[in-house]
Tab-separated table of C-alpha atoms (C1' of nucleotides) in Angstrom:
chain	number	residue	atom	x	y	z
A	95	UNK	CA	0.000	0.000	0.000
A	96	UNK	CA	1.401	3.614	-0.940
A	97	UNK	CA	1.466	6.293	1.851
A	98	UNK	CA	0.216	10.146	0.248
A	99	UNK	CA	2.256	12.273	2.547
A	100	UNK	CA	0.213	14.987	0.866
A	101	UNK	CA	-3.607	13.343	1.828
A	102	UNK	CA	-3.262	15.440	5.732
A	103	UNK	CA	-2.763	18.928	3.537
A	104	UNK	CA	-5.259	20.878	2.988
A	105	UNK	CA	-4.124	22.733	0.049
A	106	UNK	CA	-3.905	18.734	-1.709
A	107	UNK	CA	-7.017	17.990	-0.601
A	108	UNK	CA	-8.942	21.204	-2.175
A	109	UNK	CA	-7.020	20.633	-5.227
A	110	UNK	CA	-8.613	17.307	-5.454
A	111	UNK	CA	-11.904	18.150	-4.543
A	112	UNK	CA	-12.103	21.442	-6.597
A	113	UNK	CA	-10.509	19.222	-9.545
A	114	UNK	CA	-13.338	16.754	-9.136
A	115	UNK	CA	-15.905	18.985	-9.137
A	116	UNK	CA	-14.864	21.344	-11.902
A	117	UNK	CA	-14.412	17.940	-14.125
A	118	UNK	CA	-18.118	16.953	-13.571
A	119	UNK	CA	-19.204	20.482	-14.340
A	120	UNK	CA	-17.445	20.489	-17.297
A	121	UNK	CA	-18.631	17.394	-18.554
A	122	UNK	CA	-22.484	18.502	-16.937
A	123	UNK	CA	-22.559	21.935	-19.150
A	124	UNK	CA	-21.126	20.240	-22.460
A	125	UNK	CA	-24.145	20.204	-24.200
A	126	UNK	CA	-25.086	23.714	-23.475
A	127	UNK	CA	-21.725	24.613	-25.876
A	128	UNK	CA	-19.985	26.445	-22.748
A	129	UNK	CA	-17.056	26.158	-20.858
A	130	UNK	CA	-16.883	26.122	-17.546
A	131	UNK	CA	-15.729	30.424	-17.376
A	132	UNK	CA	-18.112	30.951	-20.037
A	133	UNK	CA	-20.831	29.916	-17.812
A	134	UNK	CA	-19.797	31.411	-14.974
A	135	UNK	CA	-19.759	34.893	-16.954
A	136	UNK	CA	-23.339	33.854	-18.503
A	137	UNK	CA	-24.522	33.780	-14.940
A	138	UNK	CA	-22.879	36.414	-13.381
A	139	UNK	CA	-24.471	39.024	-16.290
A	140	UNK	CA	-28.045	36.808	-15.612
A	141	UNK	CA	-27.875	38.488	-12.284
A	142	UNK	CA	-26.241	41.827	-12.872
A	143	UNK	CA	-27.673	43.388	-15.896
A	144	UNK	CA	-25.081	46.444	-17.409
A	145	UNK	CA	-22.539	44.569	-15.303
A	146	UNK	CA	-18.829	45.946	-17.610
A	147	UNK	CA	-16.453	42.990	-18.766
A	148	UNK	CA	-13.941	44.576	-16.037
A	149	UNK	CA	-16.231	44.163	-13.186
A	150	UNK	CA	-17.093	40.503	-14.271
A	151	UNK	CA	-13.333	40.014	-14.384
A	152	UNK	CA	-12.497	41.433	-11.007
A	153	UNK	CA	-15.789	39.372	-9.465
A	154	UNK	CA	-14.178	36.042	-10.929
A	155	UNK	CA	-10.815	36.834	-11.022
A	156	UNK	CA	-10.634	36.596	-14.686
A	157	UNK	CA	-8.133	39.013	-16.513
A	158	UNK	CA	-9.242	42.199	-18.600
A	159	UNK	CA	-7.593	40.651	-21.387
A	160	UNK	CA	-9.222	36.801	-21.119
A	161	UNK	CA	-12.798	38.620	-21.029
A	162	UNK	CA	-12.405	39.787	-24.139
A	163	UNK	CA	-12.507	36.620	-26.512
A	164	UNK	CA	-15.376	35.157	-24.021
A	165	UNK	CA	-17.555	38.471	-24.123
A	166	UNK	CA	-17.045	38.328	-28.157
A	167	UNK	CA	-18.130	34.651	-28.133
A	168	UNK	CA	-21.104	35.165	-26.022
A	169	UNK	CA	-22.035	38.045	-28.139
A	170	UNK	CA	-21.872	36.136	-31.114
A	171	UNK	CA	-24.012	33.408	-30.098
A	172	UNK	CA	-26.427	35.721	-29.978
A	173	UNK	CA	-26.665	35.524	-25.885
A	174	UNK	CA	-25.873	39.019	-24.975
A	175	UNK	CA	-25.855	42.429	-26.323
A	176	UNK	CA	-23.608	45.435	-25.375
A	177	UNK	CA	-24.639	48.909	-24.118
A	178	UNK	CA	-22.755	51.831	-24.247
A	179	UNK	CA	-22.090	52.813	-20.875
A	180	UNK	CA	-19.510	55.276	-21.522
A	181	UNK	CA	-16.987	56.219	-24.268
A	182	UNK	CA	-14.647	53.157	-23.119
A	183	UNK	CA	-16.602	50.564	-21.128
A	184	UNK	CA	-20.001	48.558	-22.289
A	185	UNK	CA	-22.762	47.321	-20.094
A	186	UNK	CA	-23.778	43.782	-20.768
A	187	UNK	CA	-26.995	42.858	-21.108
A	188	UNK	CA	-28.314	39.367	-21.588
A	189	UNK	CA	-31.128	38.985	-24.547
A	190	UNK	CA	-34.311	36.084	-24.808
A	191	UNK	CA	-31.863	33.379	-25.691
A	192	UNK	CA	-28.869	34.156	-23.507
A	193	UNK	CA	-32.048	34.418	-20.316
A	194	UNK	CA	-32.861	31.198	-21.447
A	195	UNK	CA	-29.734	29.221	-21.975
A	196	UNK	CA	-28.711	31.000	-17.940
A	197	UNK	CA	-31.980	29.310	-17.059
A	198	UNK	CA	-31.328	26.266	-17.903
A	199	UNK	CA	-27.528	26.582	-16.654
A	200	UNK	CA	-28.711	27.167	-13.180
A	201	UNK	CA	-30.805	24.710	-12.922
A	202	UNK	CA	-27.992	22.057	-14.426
A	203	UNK	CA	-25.610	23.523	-11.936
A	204	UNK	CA	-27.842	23.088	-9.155
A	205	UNK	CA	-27.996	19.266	-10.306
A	206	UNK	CA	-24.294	19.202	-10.548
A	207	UNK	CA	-23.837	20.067	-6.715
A	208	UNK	CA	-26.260	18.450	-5.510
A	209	UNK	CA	-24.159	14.764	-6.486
A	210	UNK	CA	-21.786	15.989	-4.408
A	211	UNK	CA	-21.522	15.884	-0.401
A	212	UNK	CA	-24.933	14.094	-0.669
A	213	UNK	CA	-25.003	13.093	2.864
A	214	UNK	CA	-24.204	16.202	4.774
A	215	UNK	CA	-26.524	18.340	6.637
A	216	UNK	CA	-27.419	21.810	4.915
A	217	UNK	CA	-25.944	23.739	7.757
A	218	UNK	CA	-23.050	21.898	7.301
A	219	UNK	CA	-22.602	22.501	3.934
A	220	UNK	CA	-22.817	26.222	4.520
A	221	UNK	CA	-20.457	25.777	7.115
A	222	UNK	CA	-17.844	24.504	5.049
A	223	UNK	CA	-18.817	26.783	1.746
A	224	UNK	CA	-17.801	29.489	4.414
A	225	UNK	CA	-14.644	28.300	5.551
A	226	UNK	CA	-14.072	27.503	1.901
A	227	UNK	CA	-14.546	31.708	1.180
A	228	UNK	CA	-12.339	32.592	4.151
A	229	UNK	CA	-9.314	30.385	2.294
A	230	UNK	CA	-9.430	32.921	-0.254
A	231	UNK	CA	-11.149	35.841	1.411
A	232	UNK	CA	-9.042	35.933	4.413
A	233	UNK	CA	-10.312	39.472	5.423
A	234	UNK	CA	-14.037	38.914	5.904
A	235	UNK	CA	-15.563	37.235	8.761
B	162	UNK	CA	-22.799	46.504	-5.571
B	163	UNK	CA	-22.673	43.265	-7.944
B	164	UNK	CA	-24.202	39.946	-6.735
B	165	UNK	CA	-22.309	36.428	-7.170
B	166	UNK	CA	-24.933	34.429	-7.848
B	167	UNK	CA	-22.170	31.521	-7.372
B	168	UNK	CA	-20.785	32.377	-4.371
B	169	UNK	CA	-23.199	29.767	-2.377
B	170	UNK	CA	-21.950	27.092	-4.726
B	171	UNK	CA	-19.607	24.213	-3.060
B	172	UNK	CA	-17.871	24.093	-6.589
B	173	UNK	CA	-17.055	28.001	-7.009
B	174	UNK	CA	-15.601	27.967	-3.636
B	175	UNK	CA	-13.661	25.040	-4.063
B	176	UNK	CA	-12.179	26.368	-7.532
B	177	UNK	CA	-11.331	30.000	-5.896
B	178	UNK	CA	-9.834	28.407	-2.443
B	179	UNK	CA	-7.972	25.678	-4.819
B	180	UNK	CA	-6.903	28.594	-6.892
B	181	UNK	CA	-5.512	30.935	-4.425
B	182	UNK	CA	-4.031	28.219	-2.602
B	183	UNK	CA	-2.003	26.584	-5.646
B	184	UNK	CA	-0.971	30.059	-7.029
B	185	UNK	CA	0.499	30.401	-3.343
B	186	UNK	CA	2.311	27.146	-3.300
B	187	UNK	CA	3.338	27.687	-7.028
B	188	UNK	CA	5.295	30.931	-5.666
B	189	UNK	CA	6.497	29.439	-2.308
B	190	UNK	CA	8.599	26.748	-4.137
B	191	UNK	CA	9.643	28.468	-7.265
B	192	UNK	CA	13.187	28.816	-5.104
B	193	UNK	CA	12.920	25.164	-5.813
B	194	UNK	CA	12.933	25.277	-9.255
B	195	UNK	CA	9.849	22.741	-9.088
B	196	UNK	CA	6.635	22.918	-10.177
B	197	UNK	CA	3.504	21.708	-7.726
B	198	UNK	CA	2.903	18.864	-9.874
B	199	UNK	CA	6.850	17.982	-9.743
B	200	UNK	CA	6.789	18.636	-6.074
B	201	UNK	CA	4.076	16.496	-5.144
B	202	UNK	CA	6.000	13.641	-7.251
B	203	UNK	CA	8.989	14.416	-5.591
B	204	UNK	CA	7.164	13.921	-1.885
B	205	UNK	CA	5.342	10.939	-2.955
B	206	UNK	CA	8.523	8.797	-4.132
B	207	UNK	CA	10.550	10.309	-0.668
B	208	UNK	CA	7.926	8.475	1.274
B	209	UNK	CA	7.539	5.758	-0.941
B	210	UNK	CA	11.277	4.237	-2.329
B	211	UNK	CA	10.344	2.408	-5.500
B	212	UNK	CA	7.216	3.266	-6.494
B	213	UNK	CA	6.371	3.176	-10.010
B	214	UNK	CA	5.428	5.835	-12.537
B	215	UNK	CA	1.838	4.158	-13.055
B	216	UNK	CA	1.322	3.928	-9.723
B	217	UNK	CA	2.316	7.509	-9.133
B	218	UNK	CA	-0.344	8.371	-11.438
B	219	UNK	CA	-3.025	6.502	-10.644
B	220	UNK	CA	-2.285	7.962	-6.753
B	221	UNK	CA	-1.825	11.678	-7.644
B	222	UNK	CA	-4.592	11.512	-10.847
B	223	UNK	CA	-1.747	12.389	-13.479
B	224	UNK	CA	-1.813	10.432	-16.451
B	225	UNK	CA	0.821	8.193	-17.102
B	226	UNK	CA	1.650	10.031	-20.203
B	227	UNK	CA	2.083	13.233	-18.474
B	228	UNK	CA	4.304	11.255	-15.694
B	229	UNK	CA	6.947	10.454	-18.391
B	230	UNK	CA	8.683	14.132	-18.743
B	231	UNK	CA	7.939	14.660	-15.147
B	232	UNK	CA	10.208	11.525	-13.784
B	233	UNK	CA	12.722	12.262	-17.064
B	234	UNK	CA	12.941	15.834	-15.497
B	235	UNK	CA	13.591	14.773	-11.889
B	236	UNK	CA	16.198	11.971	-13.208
B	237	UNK	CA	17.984	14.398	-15.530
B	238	UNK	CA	18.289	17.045	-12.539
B	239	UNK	CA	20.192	13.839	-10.033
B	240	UNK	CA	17.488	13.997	-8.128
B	241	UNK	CA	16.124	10.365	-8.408
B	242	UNK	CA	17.218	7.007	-10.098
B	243	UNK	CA	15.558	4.585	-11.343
B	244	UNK	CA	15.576	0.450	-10.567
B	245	UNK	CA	14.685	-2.061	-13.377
B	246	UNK	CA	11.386	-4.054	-11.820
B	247	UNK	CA	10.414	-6.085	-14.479
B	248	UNK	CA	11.413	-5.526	-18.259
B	249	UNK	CA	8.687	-3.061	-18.210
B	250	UNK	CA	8.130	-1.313	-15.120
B	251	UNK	CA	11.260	0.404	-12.727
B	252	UNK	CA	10.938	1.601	-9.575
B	253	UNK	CA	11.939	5.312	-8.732
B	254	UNK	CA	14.105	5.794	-5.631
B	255	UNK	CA	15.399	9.482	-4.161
B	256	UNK	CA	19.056	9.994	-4.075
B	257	UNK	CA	20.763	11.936	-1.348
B	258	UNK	CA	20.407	15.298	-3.445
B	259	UNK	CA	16.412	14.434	-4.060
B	260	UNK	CA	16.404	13.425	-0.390
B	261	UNK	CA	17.466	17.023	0.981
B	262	UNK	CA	15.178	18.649	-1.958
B	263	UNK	CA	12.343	16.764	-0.574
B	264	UNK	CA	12.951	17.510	3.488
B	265	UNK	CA	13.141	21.421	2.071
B	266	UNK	CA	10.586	21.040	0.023
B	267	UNK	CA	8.675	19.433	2.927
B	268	UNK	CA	9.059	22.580	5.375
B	269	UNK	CA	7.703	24.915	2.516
B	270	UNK	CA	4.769	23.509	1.857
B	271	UNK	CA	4.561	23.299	6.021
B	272	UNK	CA	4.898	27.308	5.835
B	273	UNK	CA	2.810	27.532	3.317
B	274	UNK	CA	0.065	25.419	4.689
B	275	UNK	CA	0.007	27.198	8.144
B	276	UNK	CA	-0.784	30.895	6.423
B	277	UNK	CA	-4.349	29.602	5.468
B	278	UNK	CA	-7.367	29.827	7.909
B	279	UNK	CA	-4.547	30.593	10.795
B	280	UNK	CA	-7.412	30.685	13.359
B	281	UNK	CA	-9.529	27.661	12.983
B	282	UNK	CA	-8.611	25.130	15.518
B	283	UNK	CA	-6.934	21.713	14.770
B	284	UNK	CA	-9.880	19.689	15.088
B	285	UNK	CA	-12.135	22.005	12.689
B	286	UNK	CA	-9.207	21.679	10.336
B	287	UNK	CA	-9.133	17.892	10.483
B	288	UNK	CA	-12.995	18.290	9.994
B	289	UNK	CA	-12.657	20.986	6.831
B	290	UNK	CA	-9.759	18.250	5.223
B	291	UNK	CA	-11.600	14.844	5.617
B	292	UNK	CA	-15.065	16.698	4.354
B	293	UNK	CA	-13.016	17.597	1.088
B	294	UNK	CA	-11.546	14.001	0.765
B	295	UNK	CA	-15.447	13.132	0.234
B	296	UNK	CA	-15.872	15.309	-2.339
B	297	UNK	CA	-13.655	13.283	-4.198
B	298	UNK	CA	-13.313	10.025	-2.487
B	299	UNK	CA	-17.200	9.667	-1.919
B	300	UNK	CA	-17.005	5.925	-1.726
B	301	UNK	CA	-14.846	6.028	1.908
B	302	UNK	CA	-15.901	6.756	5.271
C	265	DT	C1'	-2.674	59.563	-15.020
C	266	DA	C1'	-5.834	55.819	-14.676
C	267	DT	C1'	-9.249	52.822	-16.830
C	268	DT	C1'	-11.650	50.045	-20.634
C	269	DG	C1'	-11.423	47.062	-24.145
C	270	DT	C1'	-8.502	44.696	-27.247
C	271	DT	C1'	-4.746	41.766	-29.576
C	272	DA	C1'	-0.937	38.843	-29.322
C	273	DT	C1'	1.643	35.598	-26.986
C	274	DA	C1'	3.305	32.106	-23.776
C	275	DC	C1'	3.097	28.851	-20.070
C	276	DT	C1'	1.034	25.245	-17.044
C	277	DC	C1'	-1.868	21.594	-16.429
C	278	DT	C1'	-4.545	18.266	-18.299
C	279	DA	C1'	-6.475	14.878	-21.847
C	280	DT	C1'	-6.306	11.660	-25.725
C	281	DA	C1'	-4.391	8.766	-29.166
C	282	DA	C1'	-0.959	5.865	-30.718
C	283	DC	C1'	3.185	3.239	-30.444
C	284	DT	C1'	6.784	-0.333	-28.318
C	285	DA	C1'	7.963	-3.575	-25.292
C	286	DT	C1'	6.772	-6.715	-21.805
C	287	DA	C1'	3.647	-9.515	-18.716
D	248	DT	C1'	-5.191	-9.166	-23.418
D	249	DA	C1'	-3.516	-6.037	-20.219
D	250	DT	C1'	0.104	-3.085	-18.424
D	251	DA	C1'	4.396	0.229	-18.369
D	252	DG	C1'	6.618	3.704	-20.412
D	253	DT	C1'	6.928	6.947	-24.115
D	254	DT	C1'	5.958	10.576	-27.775
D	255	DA	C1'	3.115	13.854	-29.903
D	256	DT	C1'	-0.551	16.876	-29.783
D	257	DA	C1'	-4.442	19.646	-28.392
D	258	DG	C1'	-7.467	22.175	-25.309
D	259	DA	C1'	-8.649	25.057	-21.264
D	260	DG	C1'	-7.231	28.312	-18.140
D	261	DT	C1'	-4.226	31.716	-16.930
D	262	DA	C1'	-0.559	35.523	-17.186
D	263	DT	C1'	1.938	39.494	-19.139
D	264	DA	C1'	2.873	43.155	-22.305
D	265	DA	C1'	1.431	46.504	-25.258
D	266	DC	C1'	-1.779	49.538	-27.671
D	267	DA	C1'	-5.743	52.985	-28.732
D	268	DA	C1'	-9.512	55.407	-26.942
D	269	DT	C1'	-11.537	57.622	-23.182
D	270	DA	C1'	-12.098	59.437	-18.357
DNA sequence: TATTGTTATACTCTATAACTATA
DNA sequence: TATAGTTATAGAGTATAACAATA
C-alpha cells in the first residue's frame, strides 16, 4: 500500500476536490456549448444586468484581457448584447436566448452540486462553503 | 454593488480556495525550481522508495503520459534514479540530493500550509480536510 | 494619469491517441 | 489481453505586455 504524505494537507485535498468537481461540471454543461468560465460569466451578467467585462473580471478573477474573446463569443451566439455605458466601457446585457440558456444553466448547476456531499446536513454545507470563502477571502468574517 | 450568484456554490468555492491556494504554493517553491505537480512527485517517491510511474499516477490523478517528462525531469536534474522491476516497469528511488530537496521542500509547503485559515482550531481543520476528501473520495468513510 | 477594451503571446496543467515492449 | 513507459498533440485556463480610446 502507498502512503500520500500529501492526503493530511489541505491545500492537496482542495485541489482534489475542486478538480473533481470542476471535471463533472465540465462534462455537466457540455451540451449547453460552454465552458466552464463561459458559464460562470453567462450567470454572473443573468444576475447583474449592465454589469462591464472589467467588473465581471475582477468578481471572478478573470483578466481584462481573457474577457475579451469570451464576451465576443457570447455576443456572437447571440446571448448578450452590449450597451454603451460610456466612451470606453459597455454594459452587458443578456437577450431572450442568452435568459434562457442562464436558465437552464442554473438549474444544471444546481444538479451538478447536488451529487456531491450528498449526505451532509445543509448547515453543514454552509459551514464549510464558508470556511471555503475565508481560504481565499481571508479578510471577511 | 454586484451579486455572485455563485458564491453559495460548493464548486465556485472550491475552484477559488484551490486557486488561491495553488498560485500560493506555485510561488512558495519556485526557489525550488519545481513545479507543484513535480513537487508532489517528488514527496510521494521520498515516502515511498520504489514506487512506479503508473502507480504515481493513478495515486496523484496524473496520467501516465504526463508522468513520463515529469520523472525524465527529476532523473535528468540527479534527483532520483531509477531500478529495473520487471522488463517493463522500474521503480523510482530518491538519491541523497532528491532526499534534501524533498525535506526542504517538505518545510515549505509546512509554511505555506500554516498561512491559510490561521485561526480555525486543529480539530475544525481535520474536519474541513476529511469533508473535502469526500468530495472526491465519496465511496470512503 | 488611470481605466476600458482589445490583440498577441506564452506557459502550465490536463487529456487523448498511438506506439513499443513486456507480462 | 492487459500493463508500463513513451511521444506527440491539443485544449482550457491563466498571465503578461502593449496599444488605442476615453475618463
Amino acid at each position: 500500500m502507498v502512503d500520500n504524505p500529501l492526503d493530511a494537507l489541505l491545500g492537496y485535498q482542495l485541489h482534489r476536490a475542486a478538480a473533481t468537481m470542476m471535471a463533472d461540471l465540465a462534462h455537466s454543461i457540455e451540451g449547453l456549448a460552454l465552458t466552464r468560465t463561459e458559464a460562470s460569466v453567462l450567470l454572473l451578467i443573468a444576475h447583474n444586468p449592465g454589469v462591464t467585462q472589467s467588473e465581471i473580471g475582477r468578481i471572478l478573477a478573470i483578466q481584462r484581457a481573457n474577457m475579451a474573446p469570451i464576451a465576443a463569443m457570447l455576443t456572437d451566439r447571440g446571448l448578450l448584447k452590449r450597451k454603451r455605458a460610456d466612451g470606453r466601457s459597455q454594459g452587458l446585457l443578456l437577450n431572450r436566448a442568452g435568459m434562457a440558456l442562464a436558465a437552464e444553466l442554473a438549474s444544471t448547476i444546481a444538479a451538478h452540486e447536488s451529487k456531491f456531499l450528498p449526505d451532509i446536513s445543509l448547515s453543514d454545507r454552509q459551514m464549510l462553503v464558508g470556511l471555503l470563502r475565508r481560504v481565499w477571502m481571508p479578510e471577511l468574517p
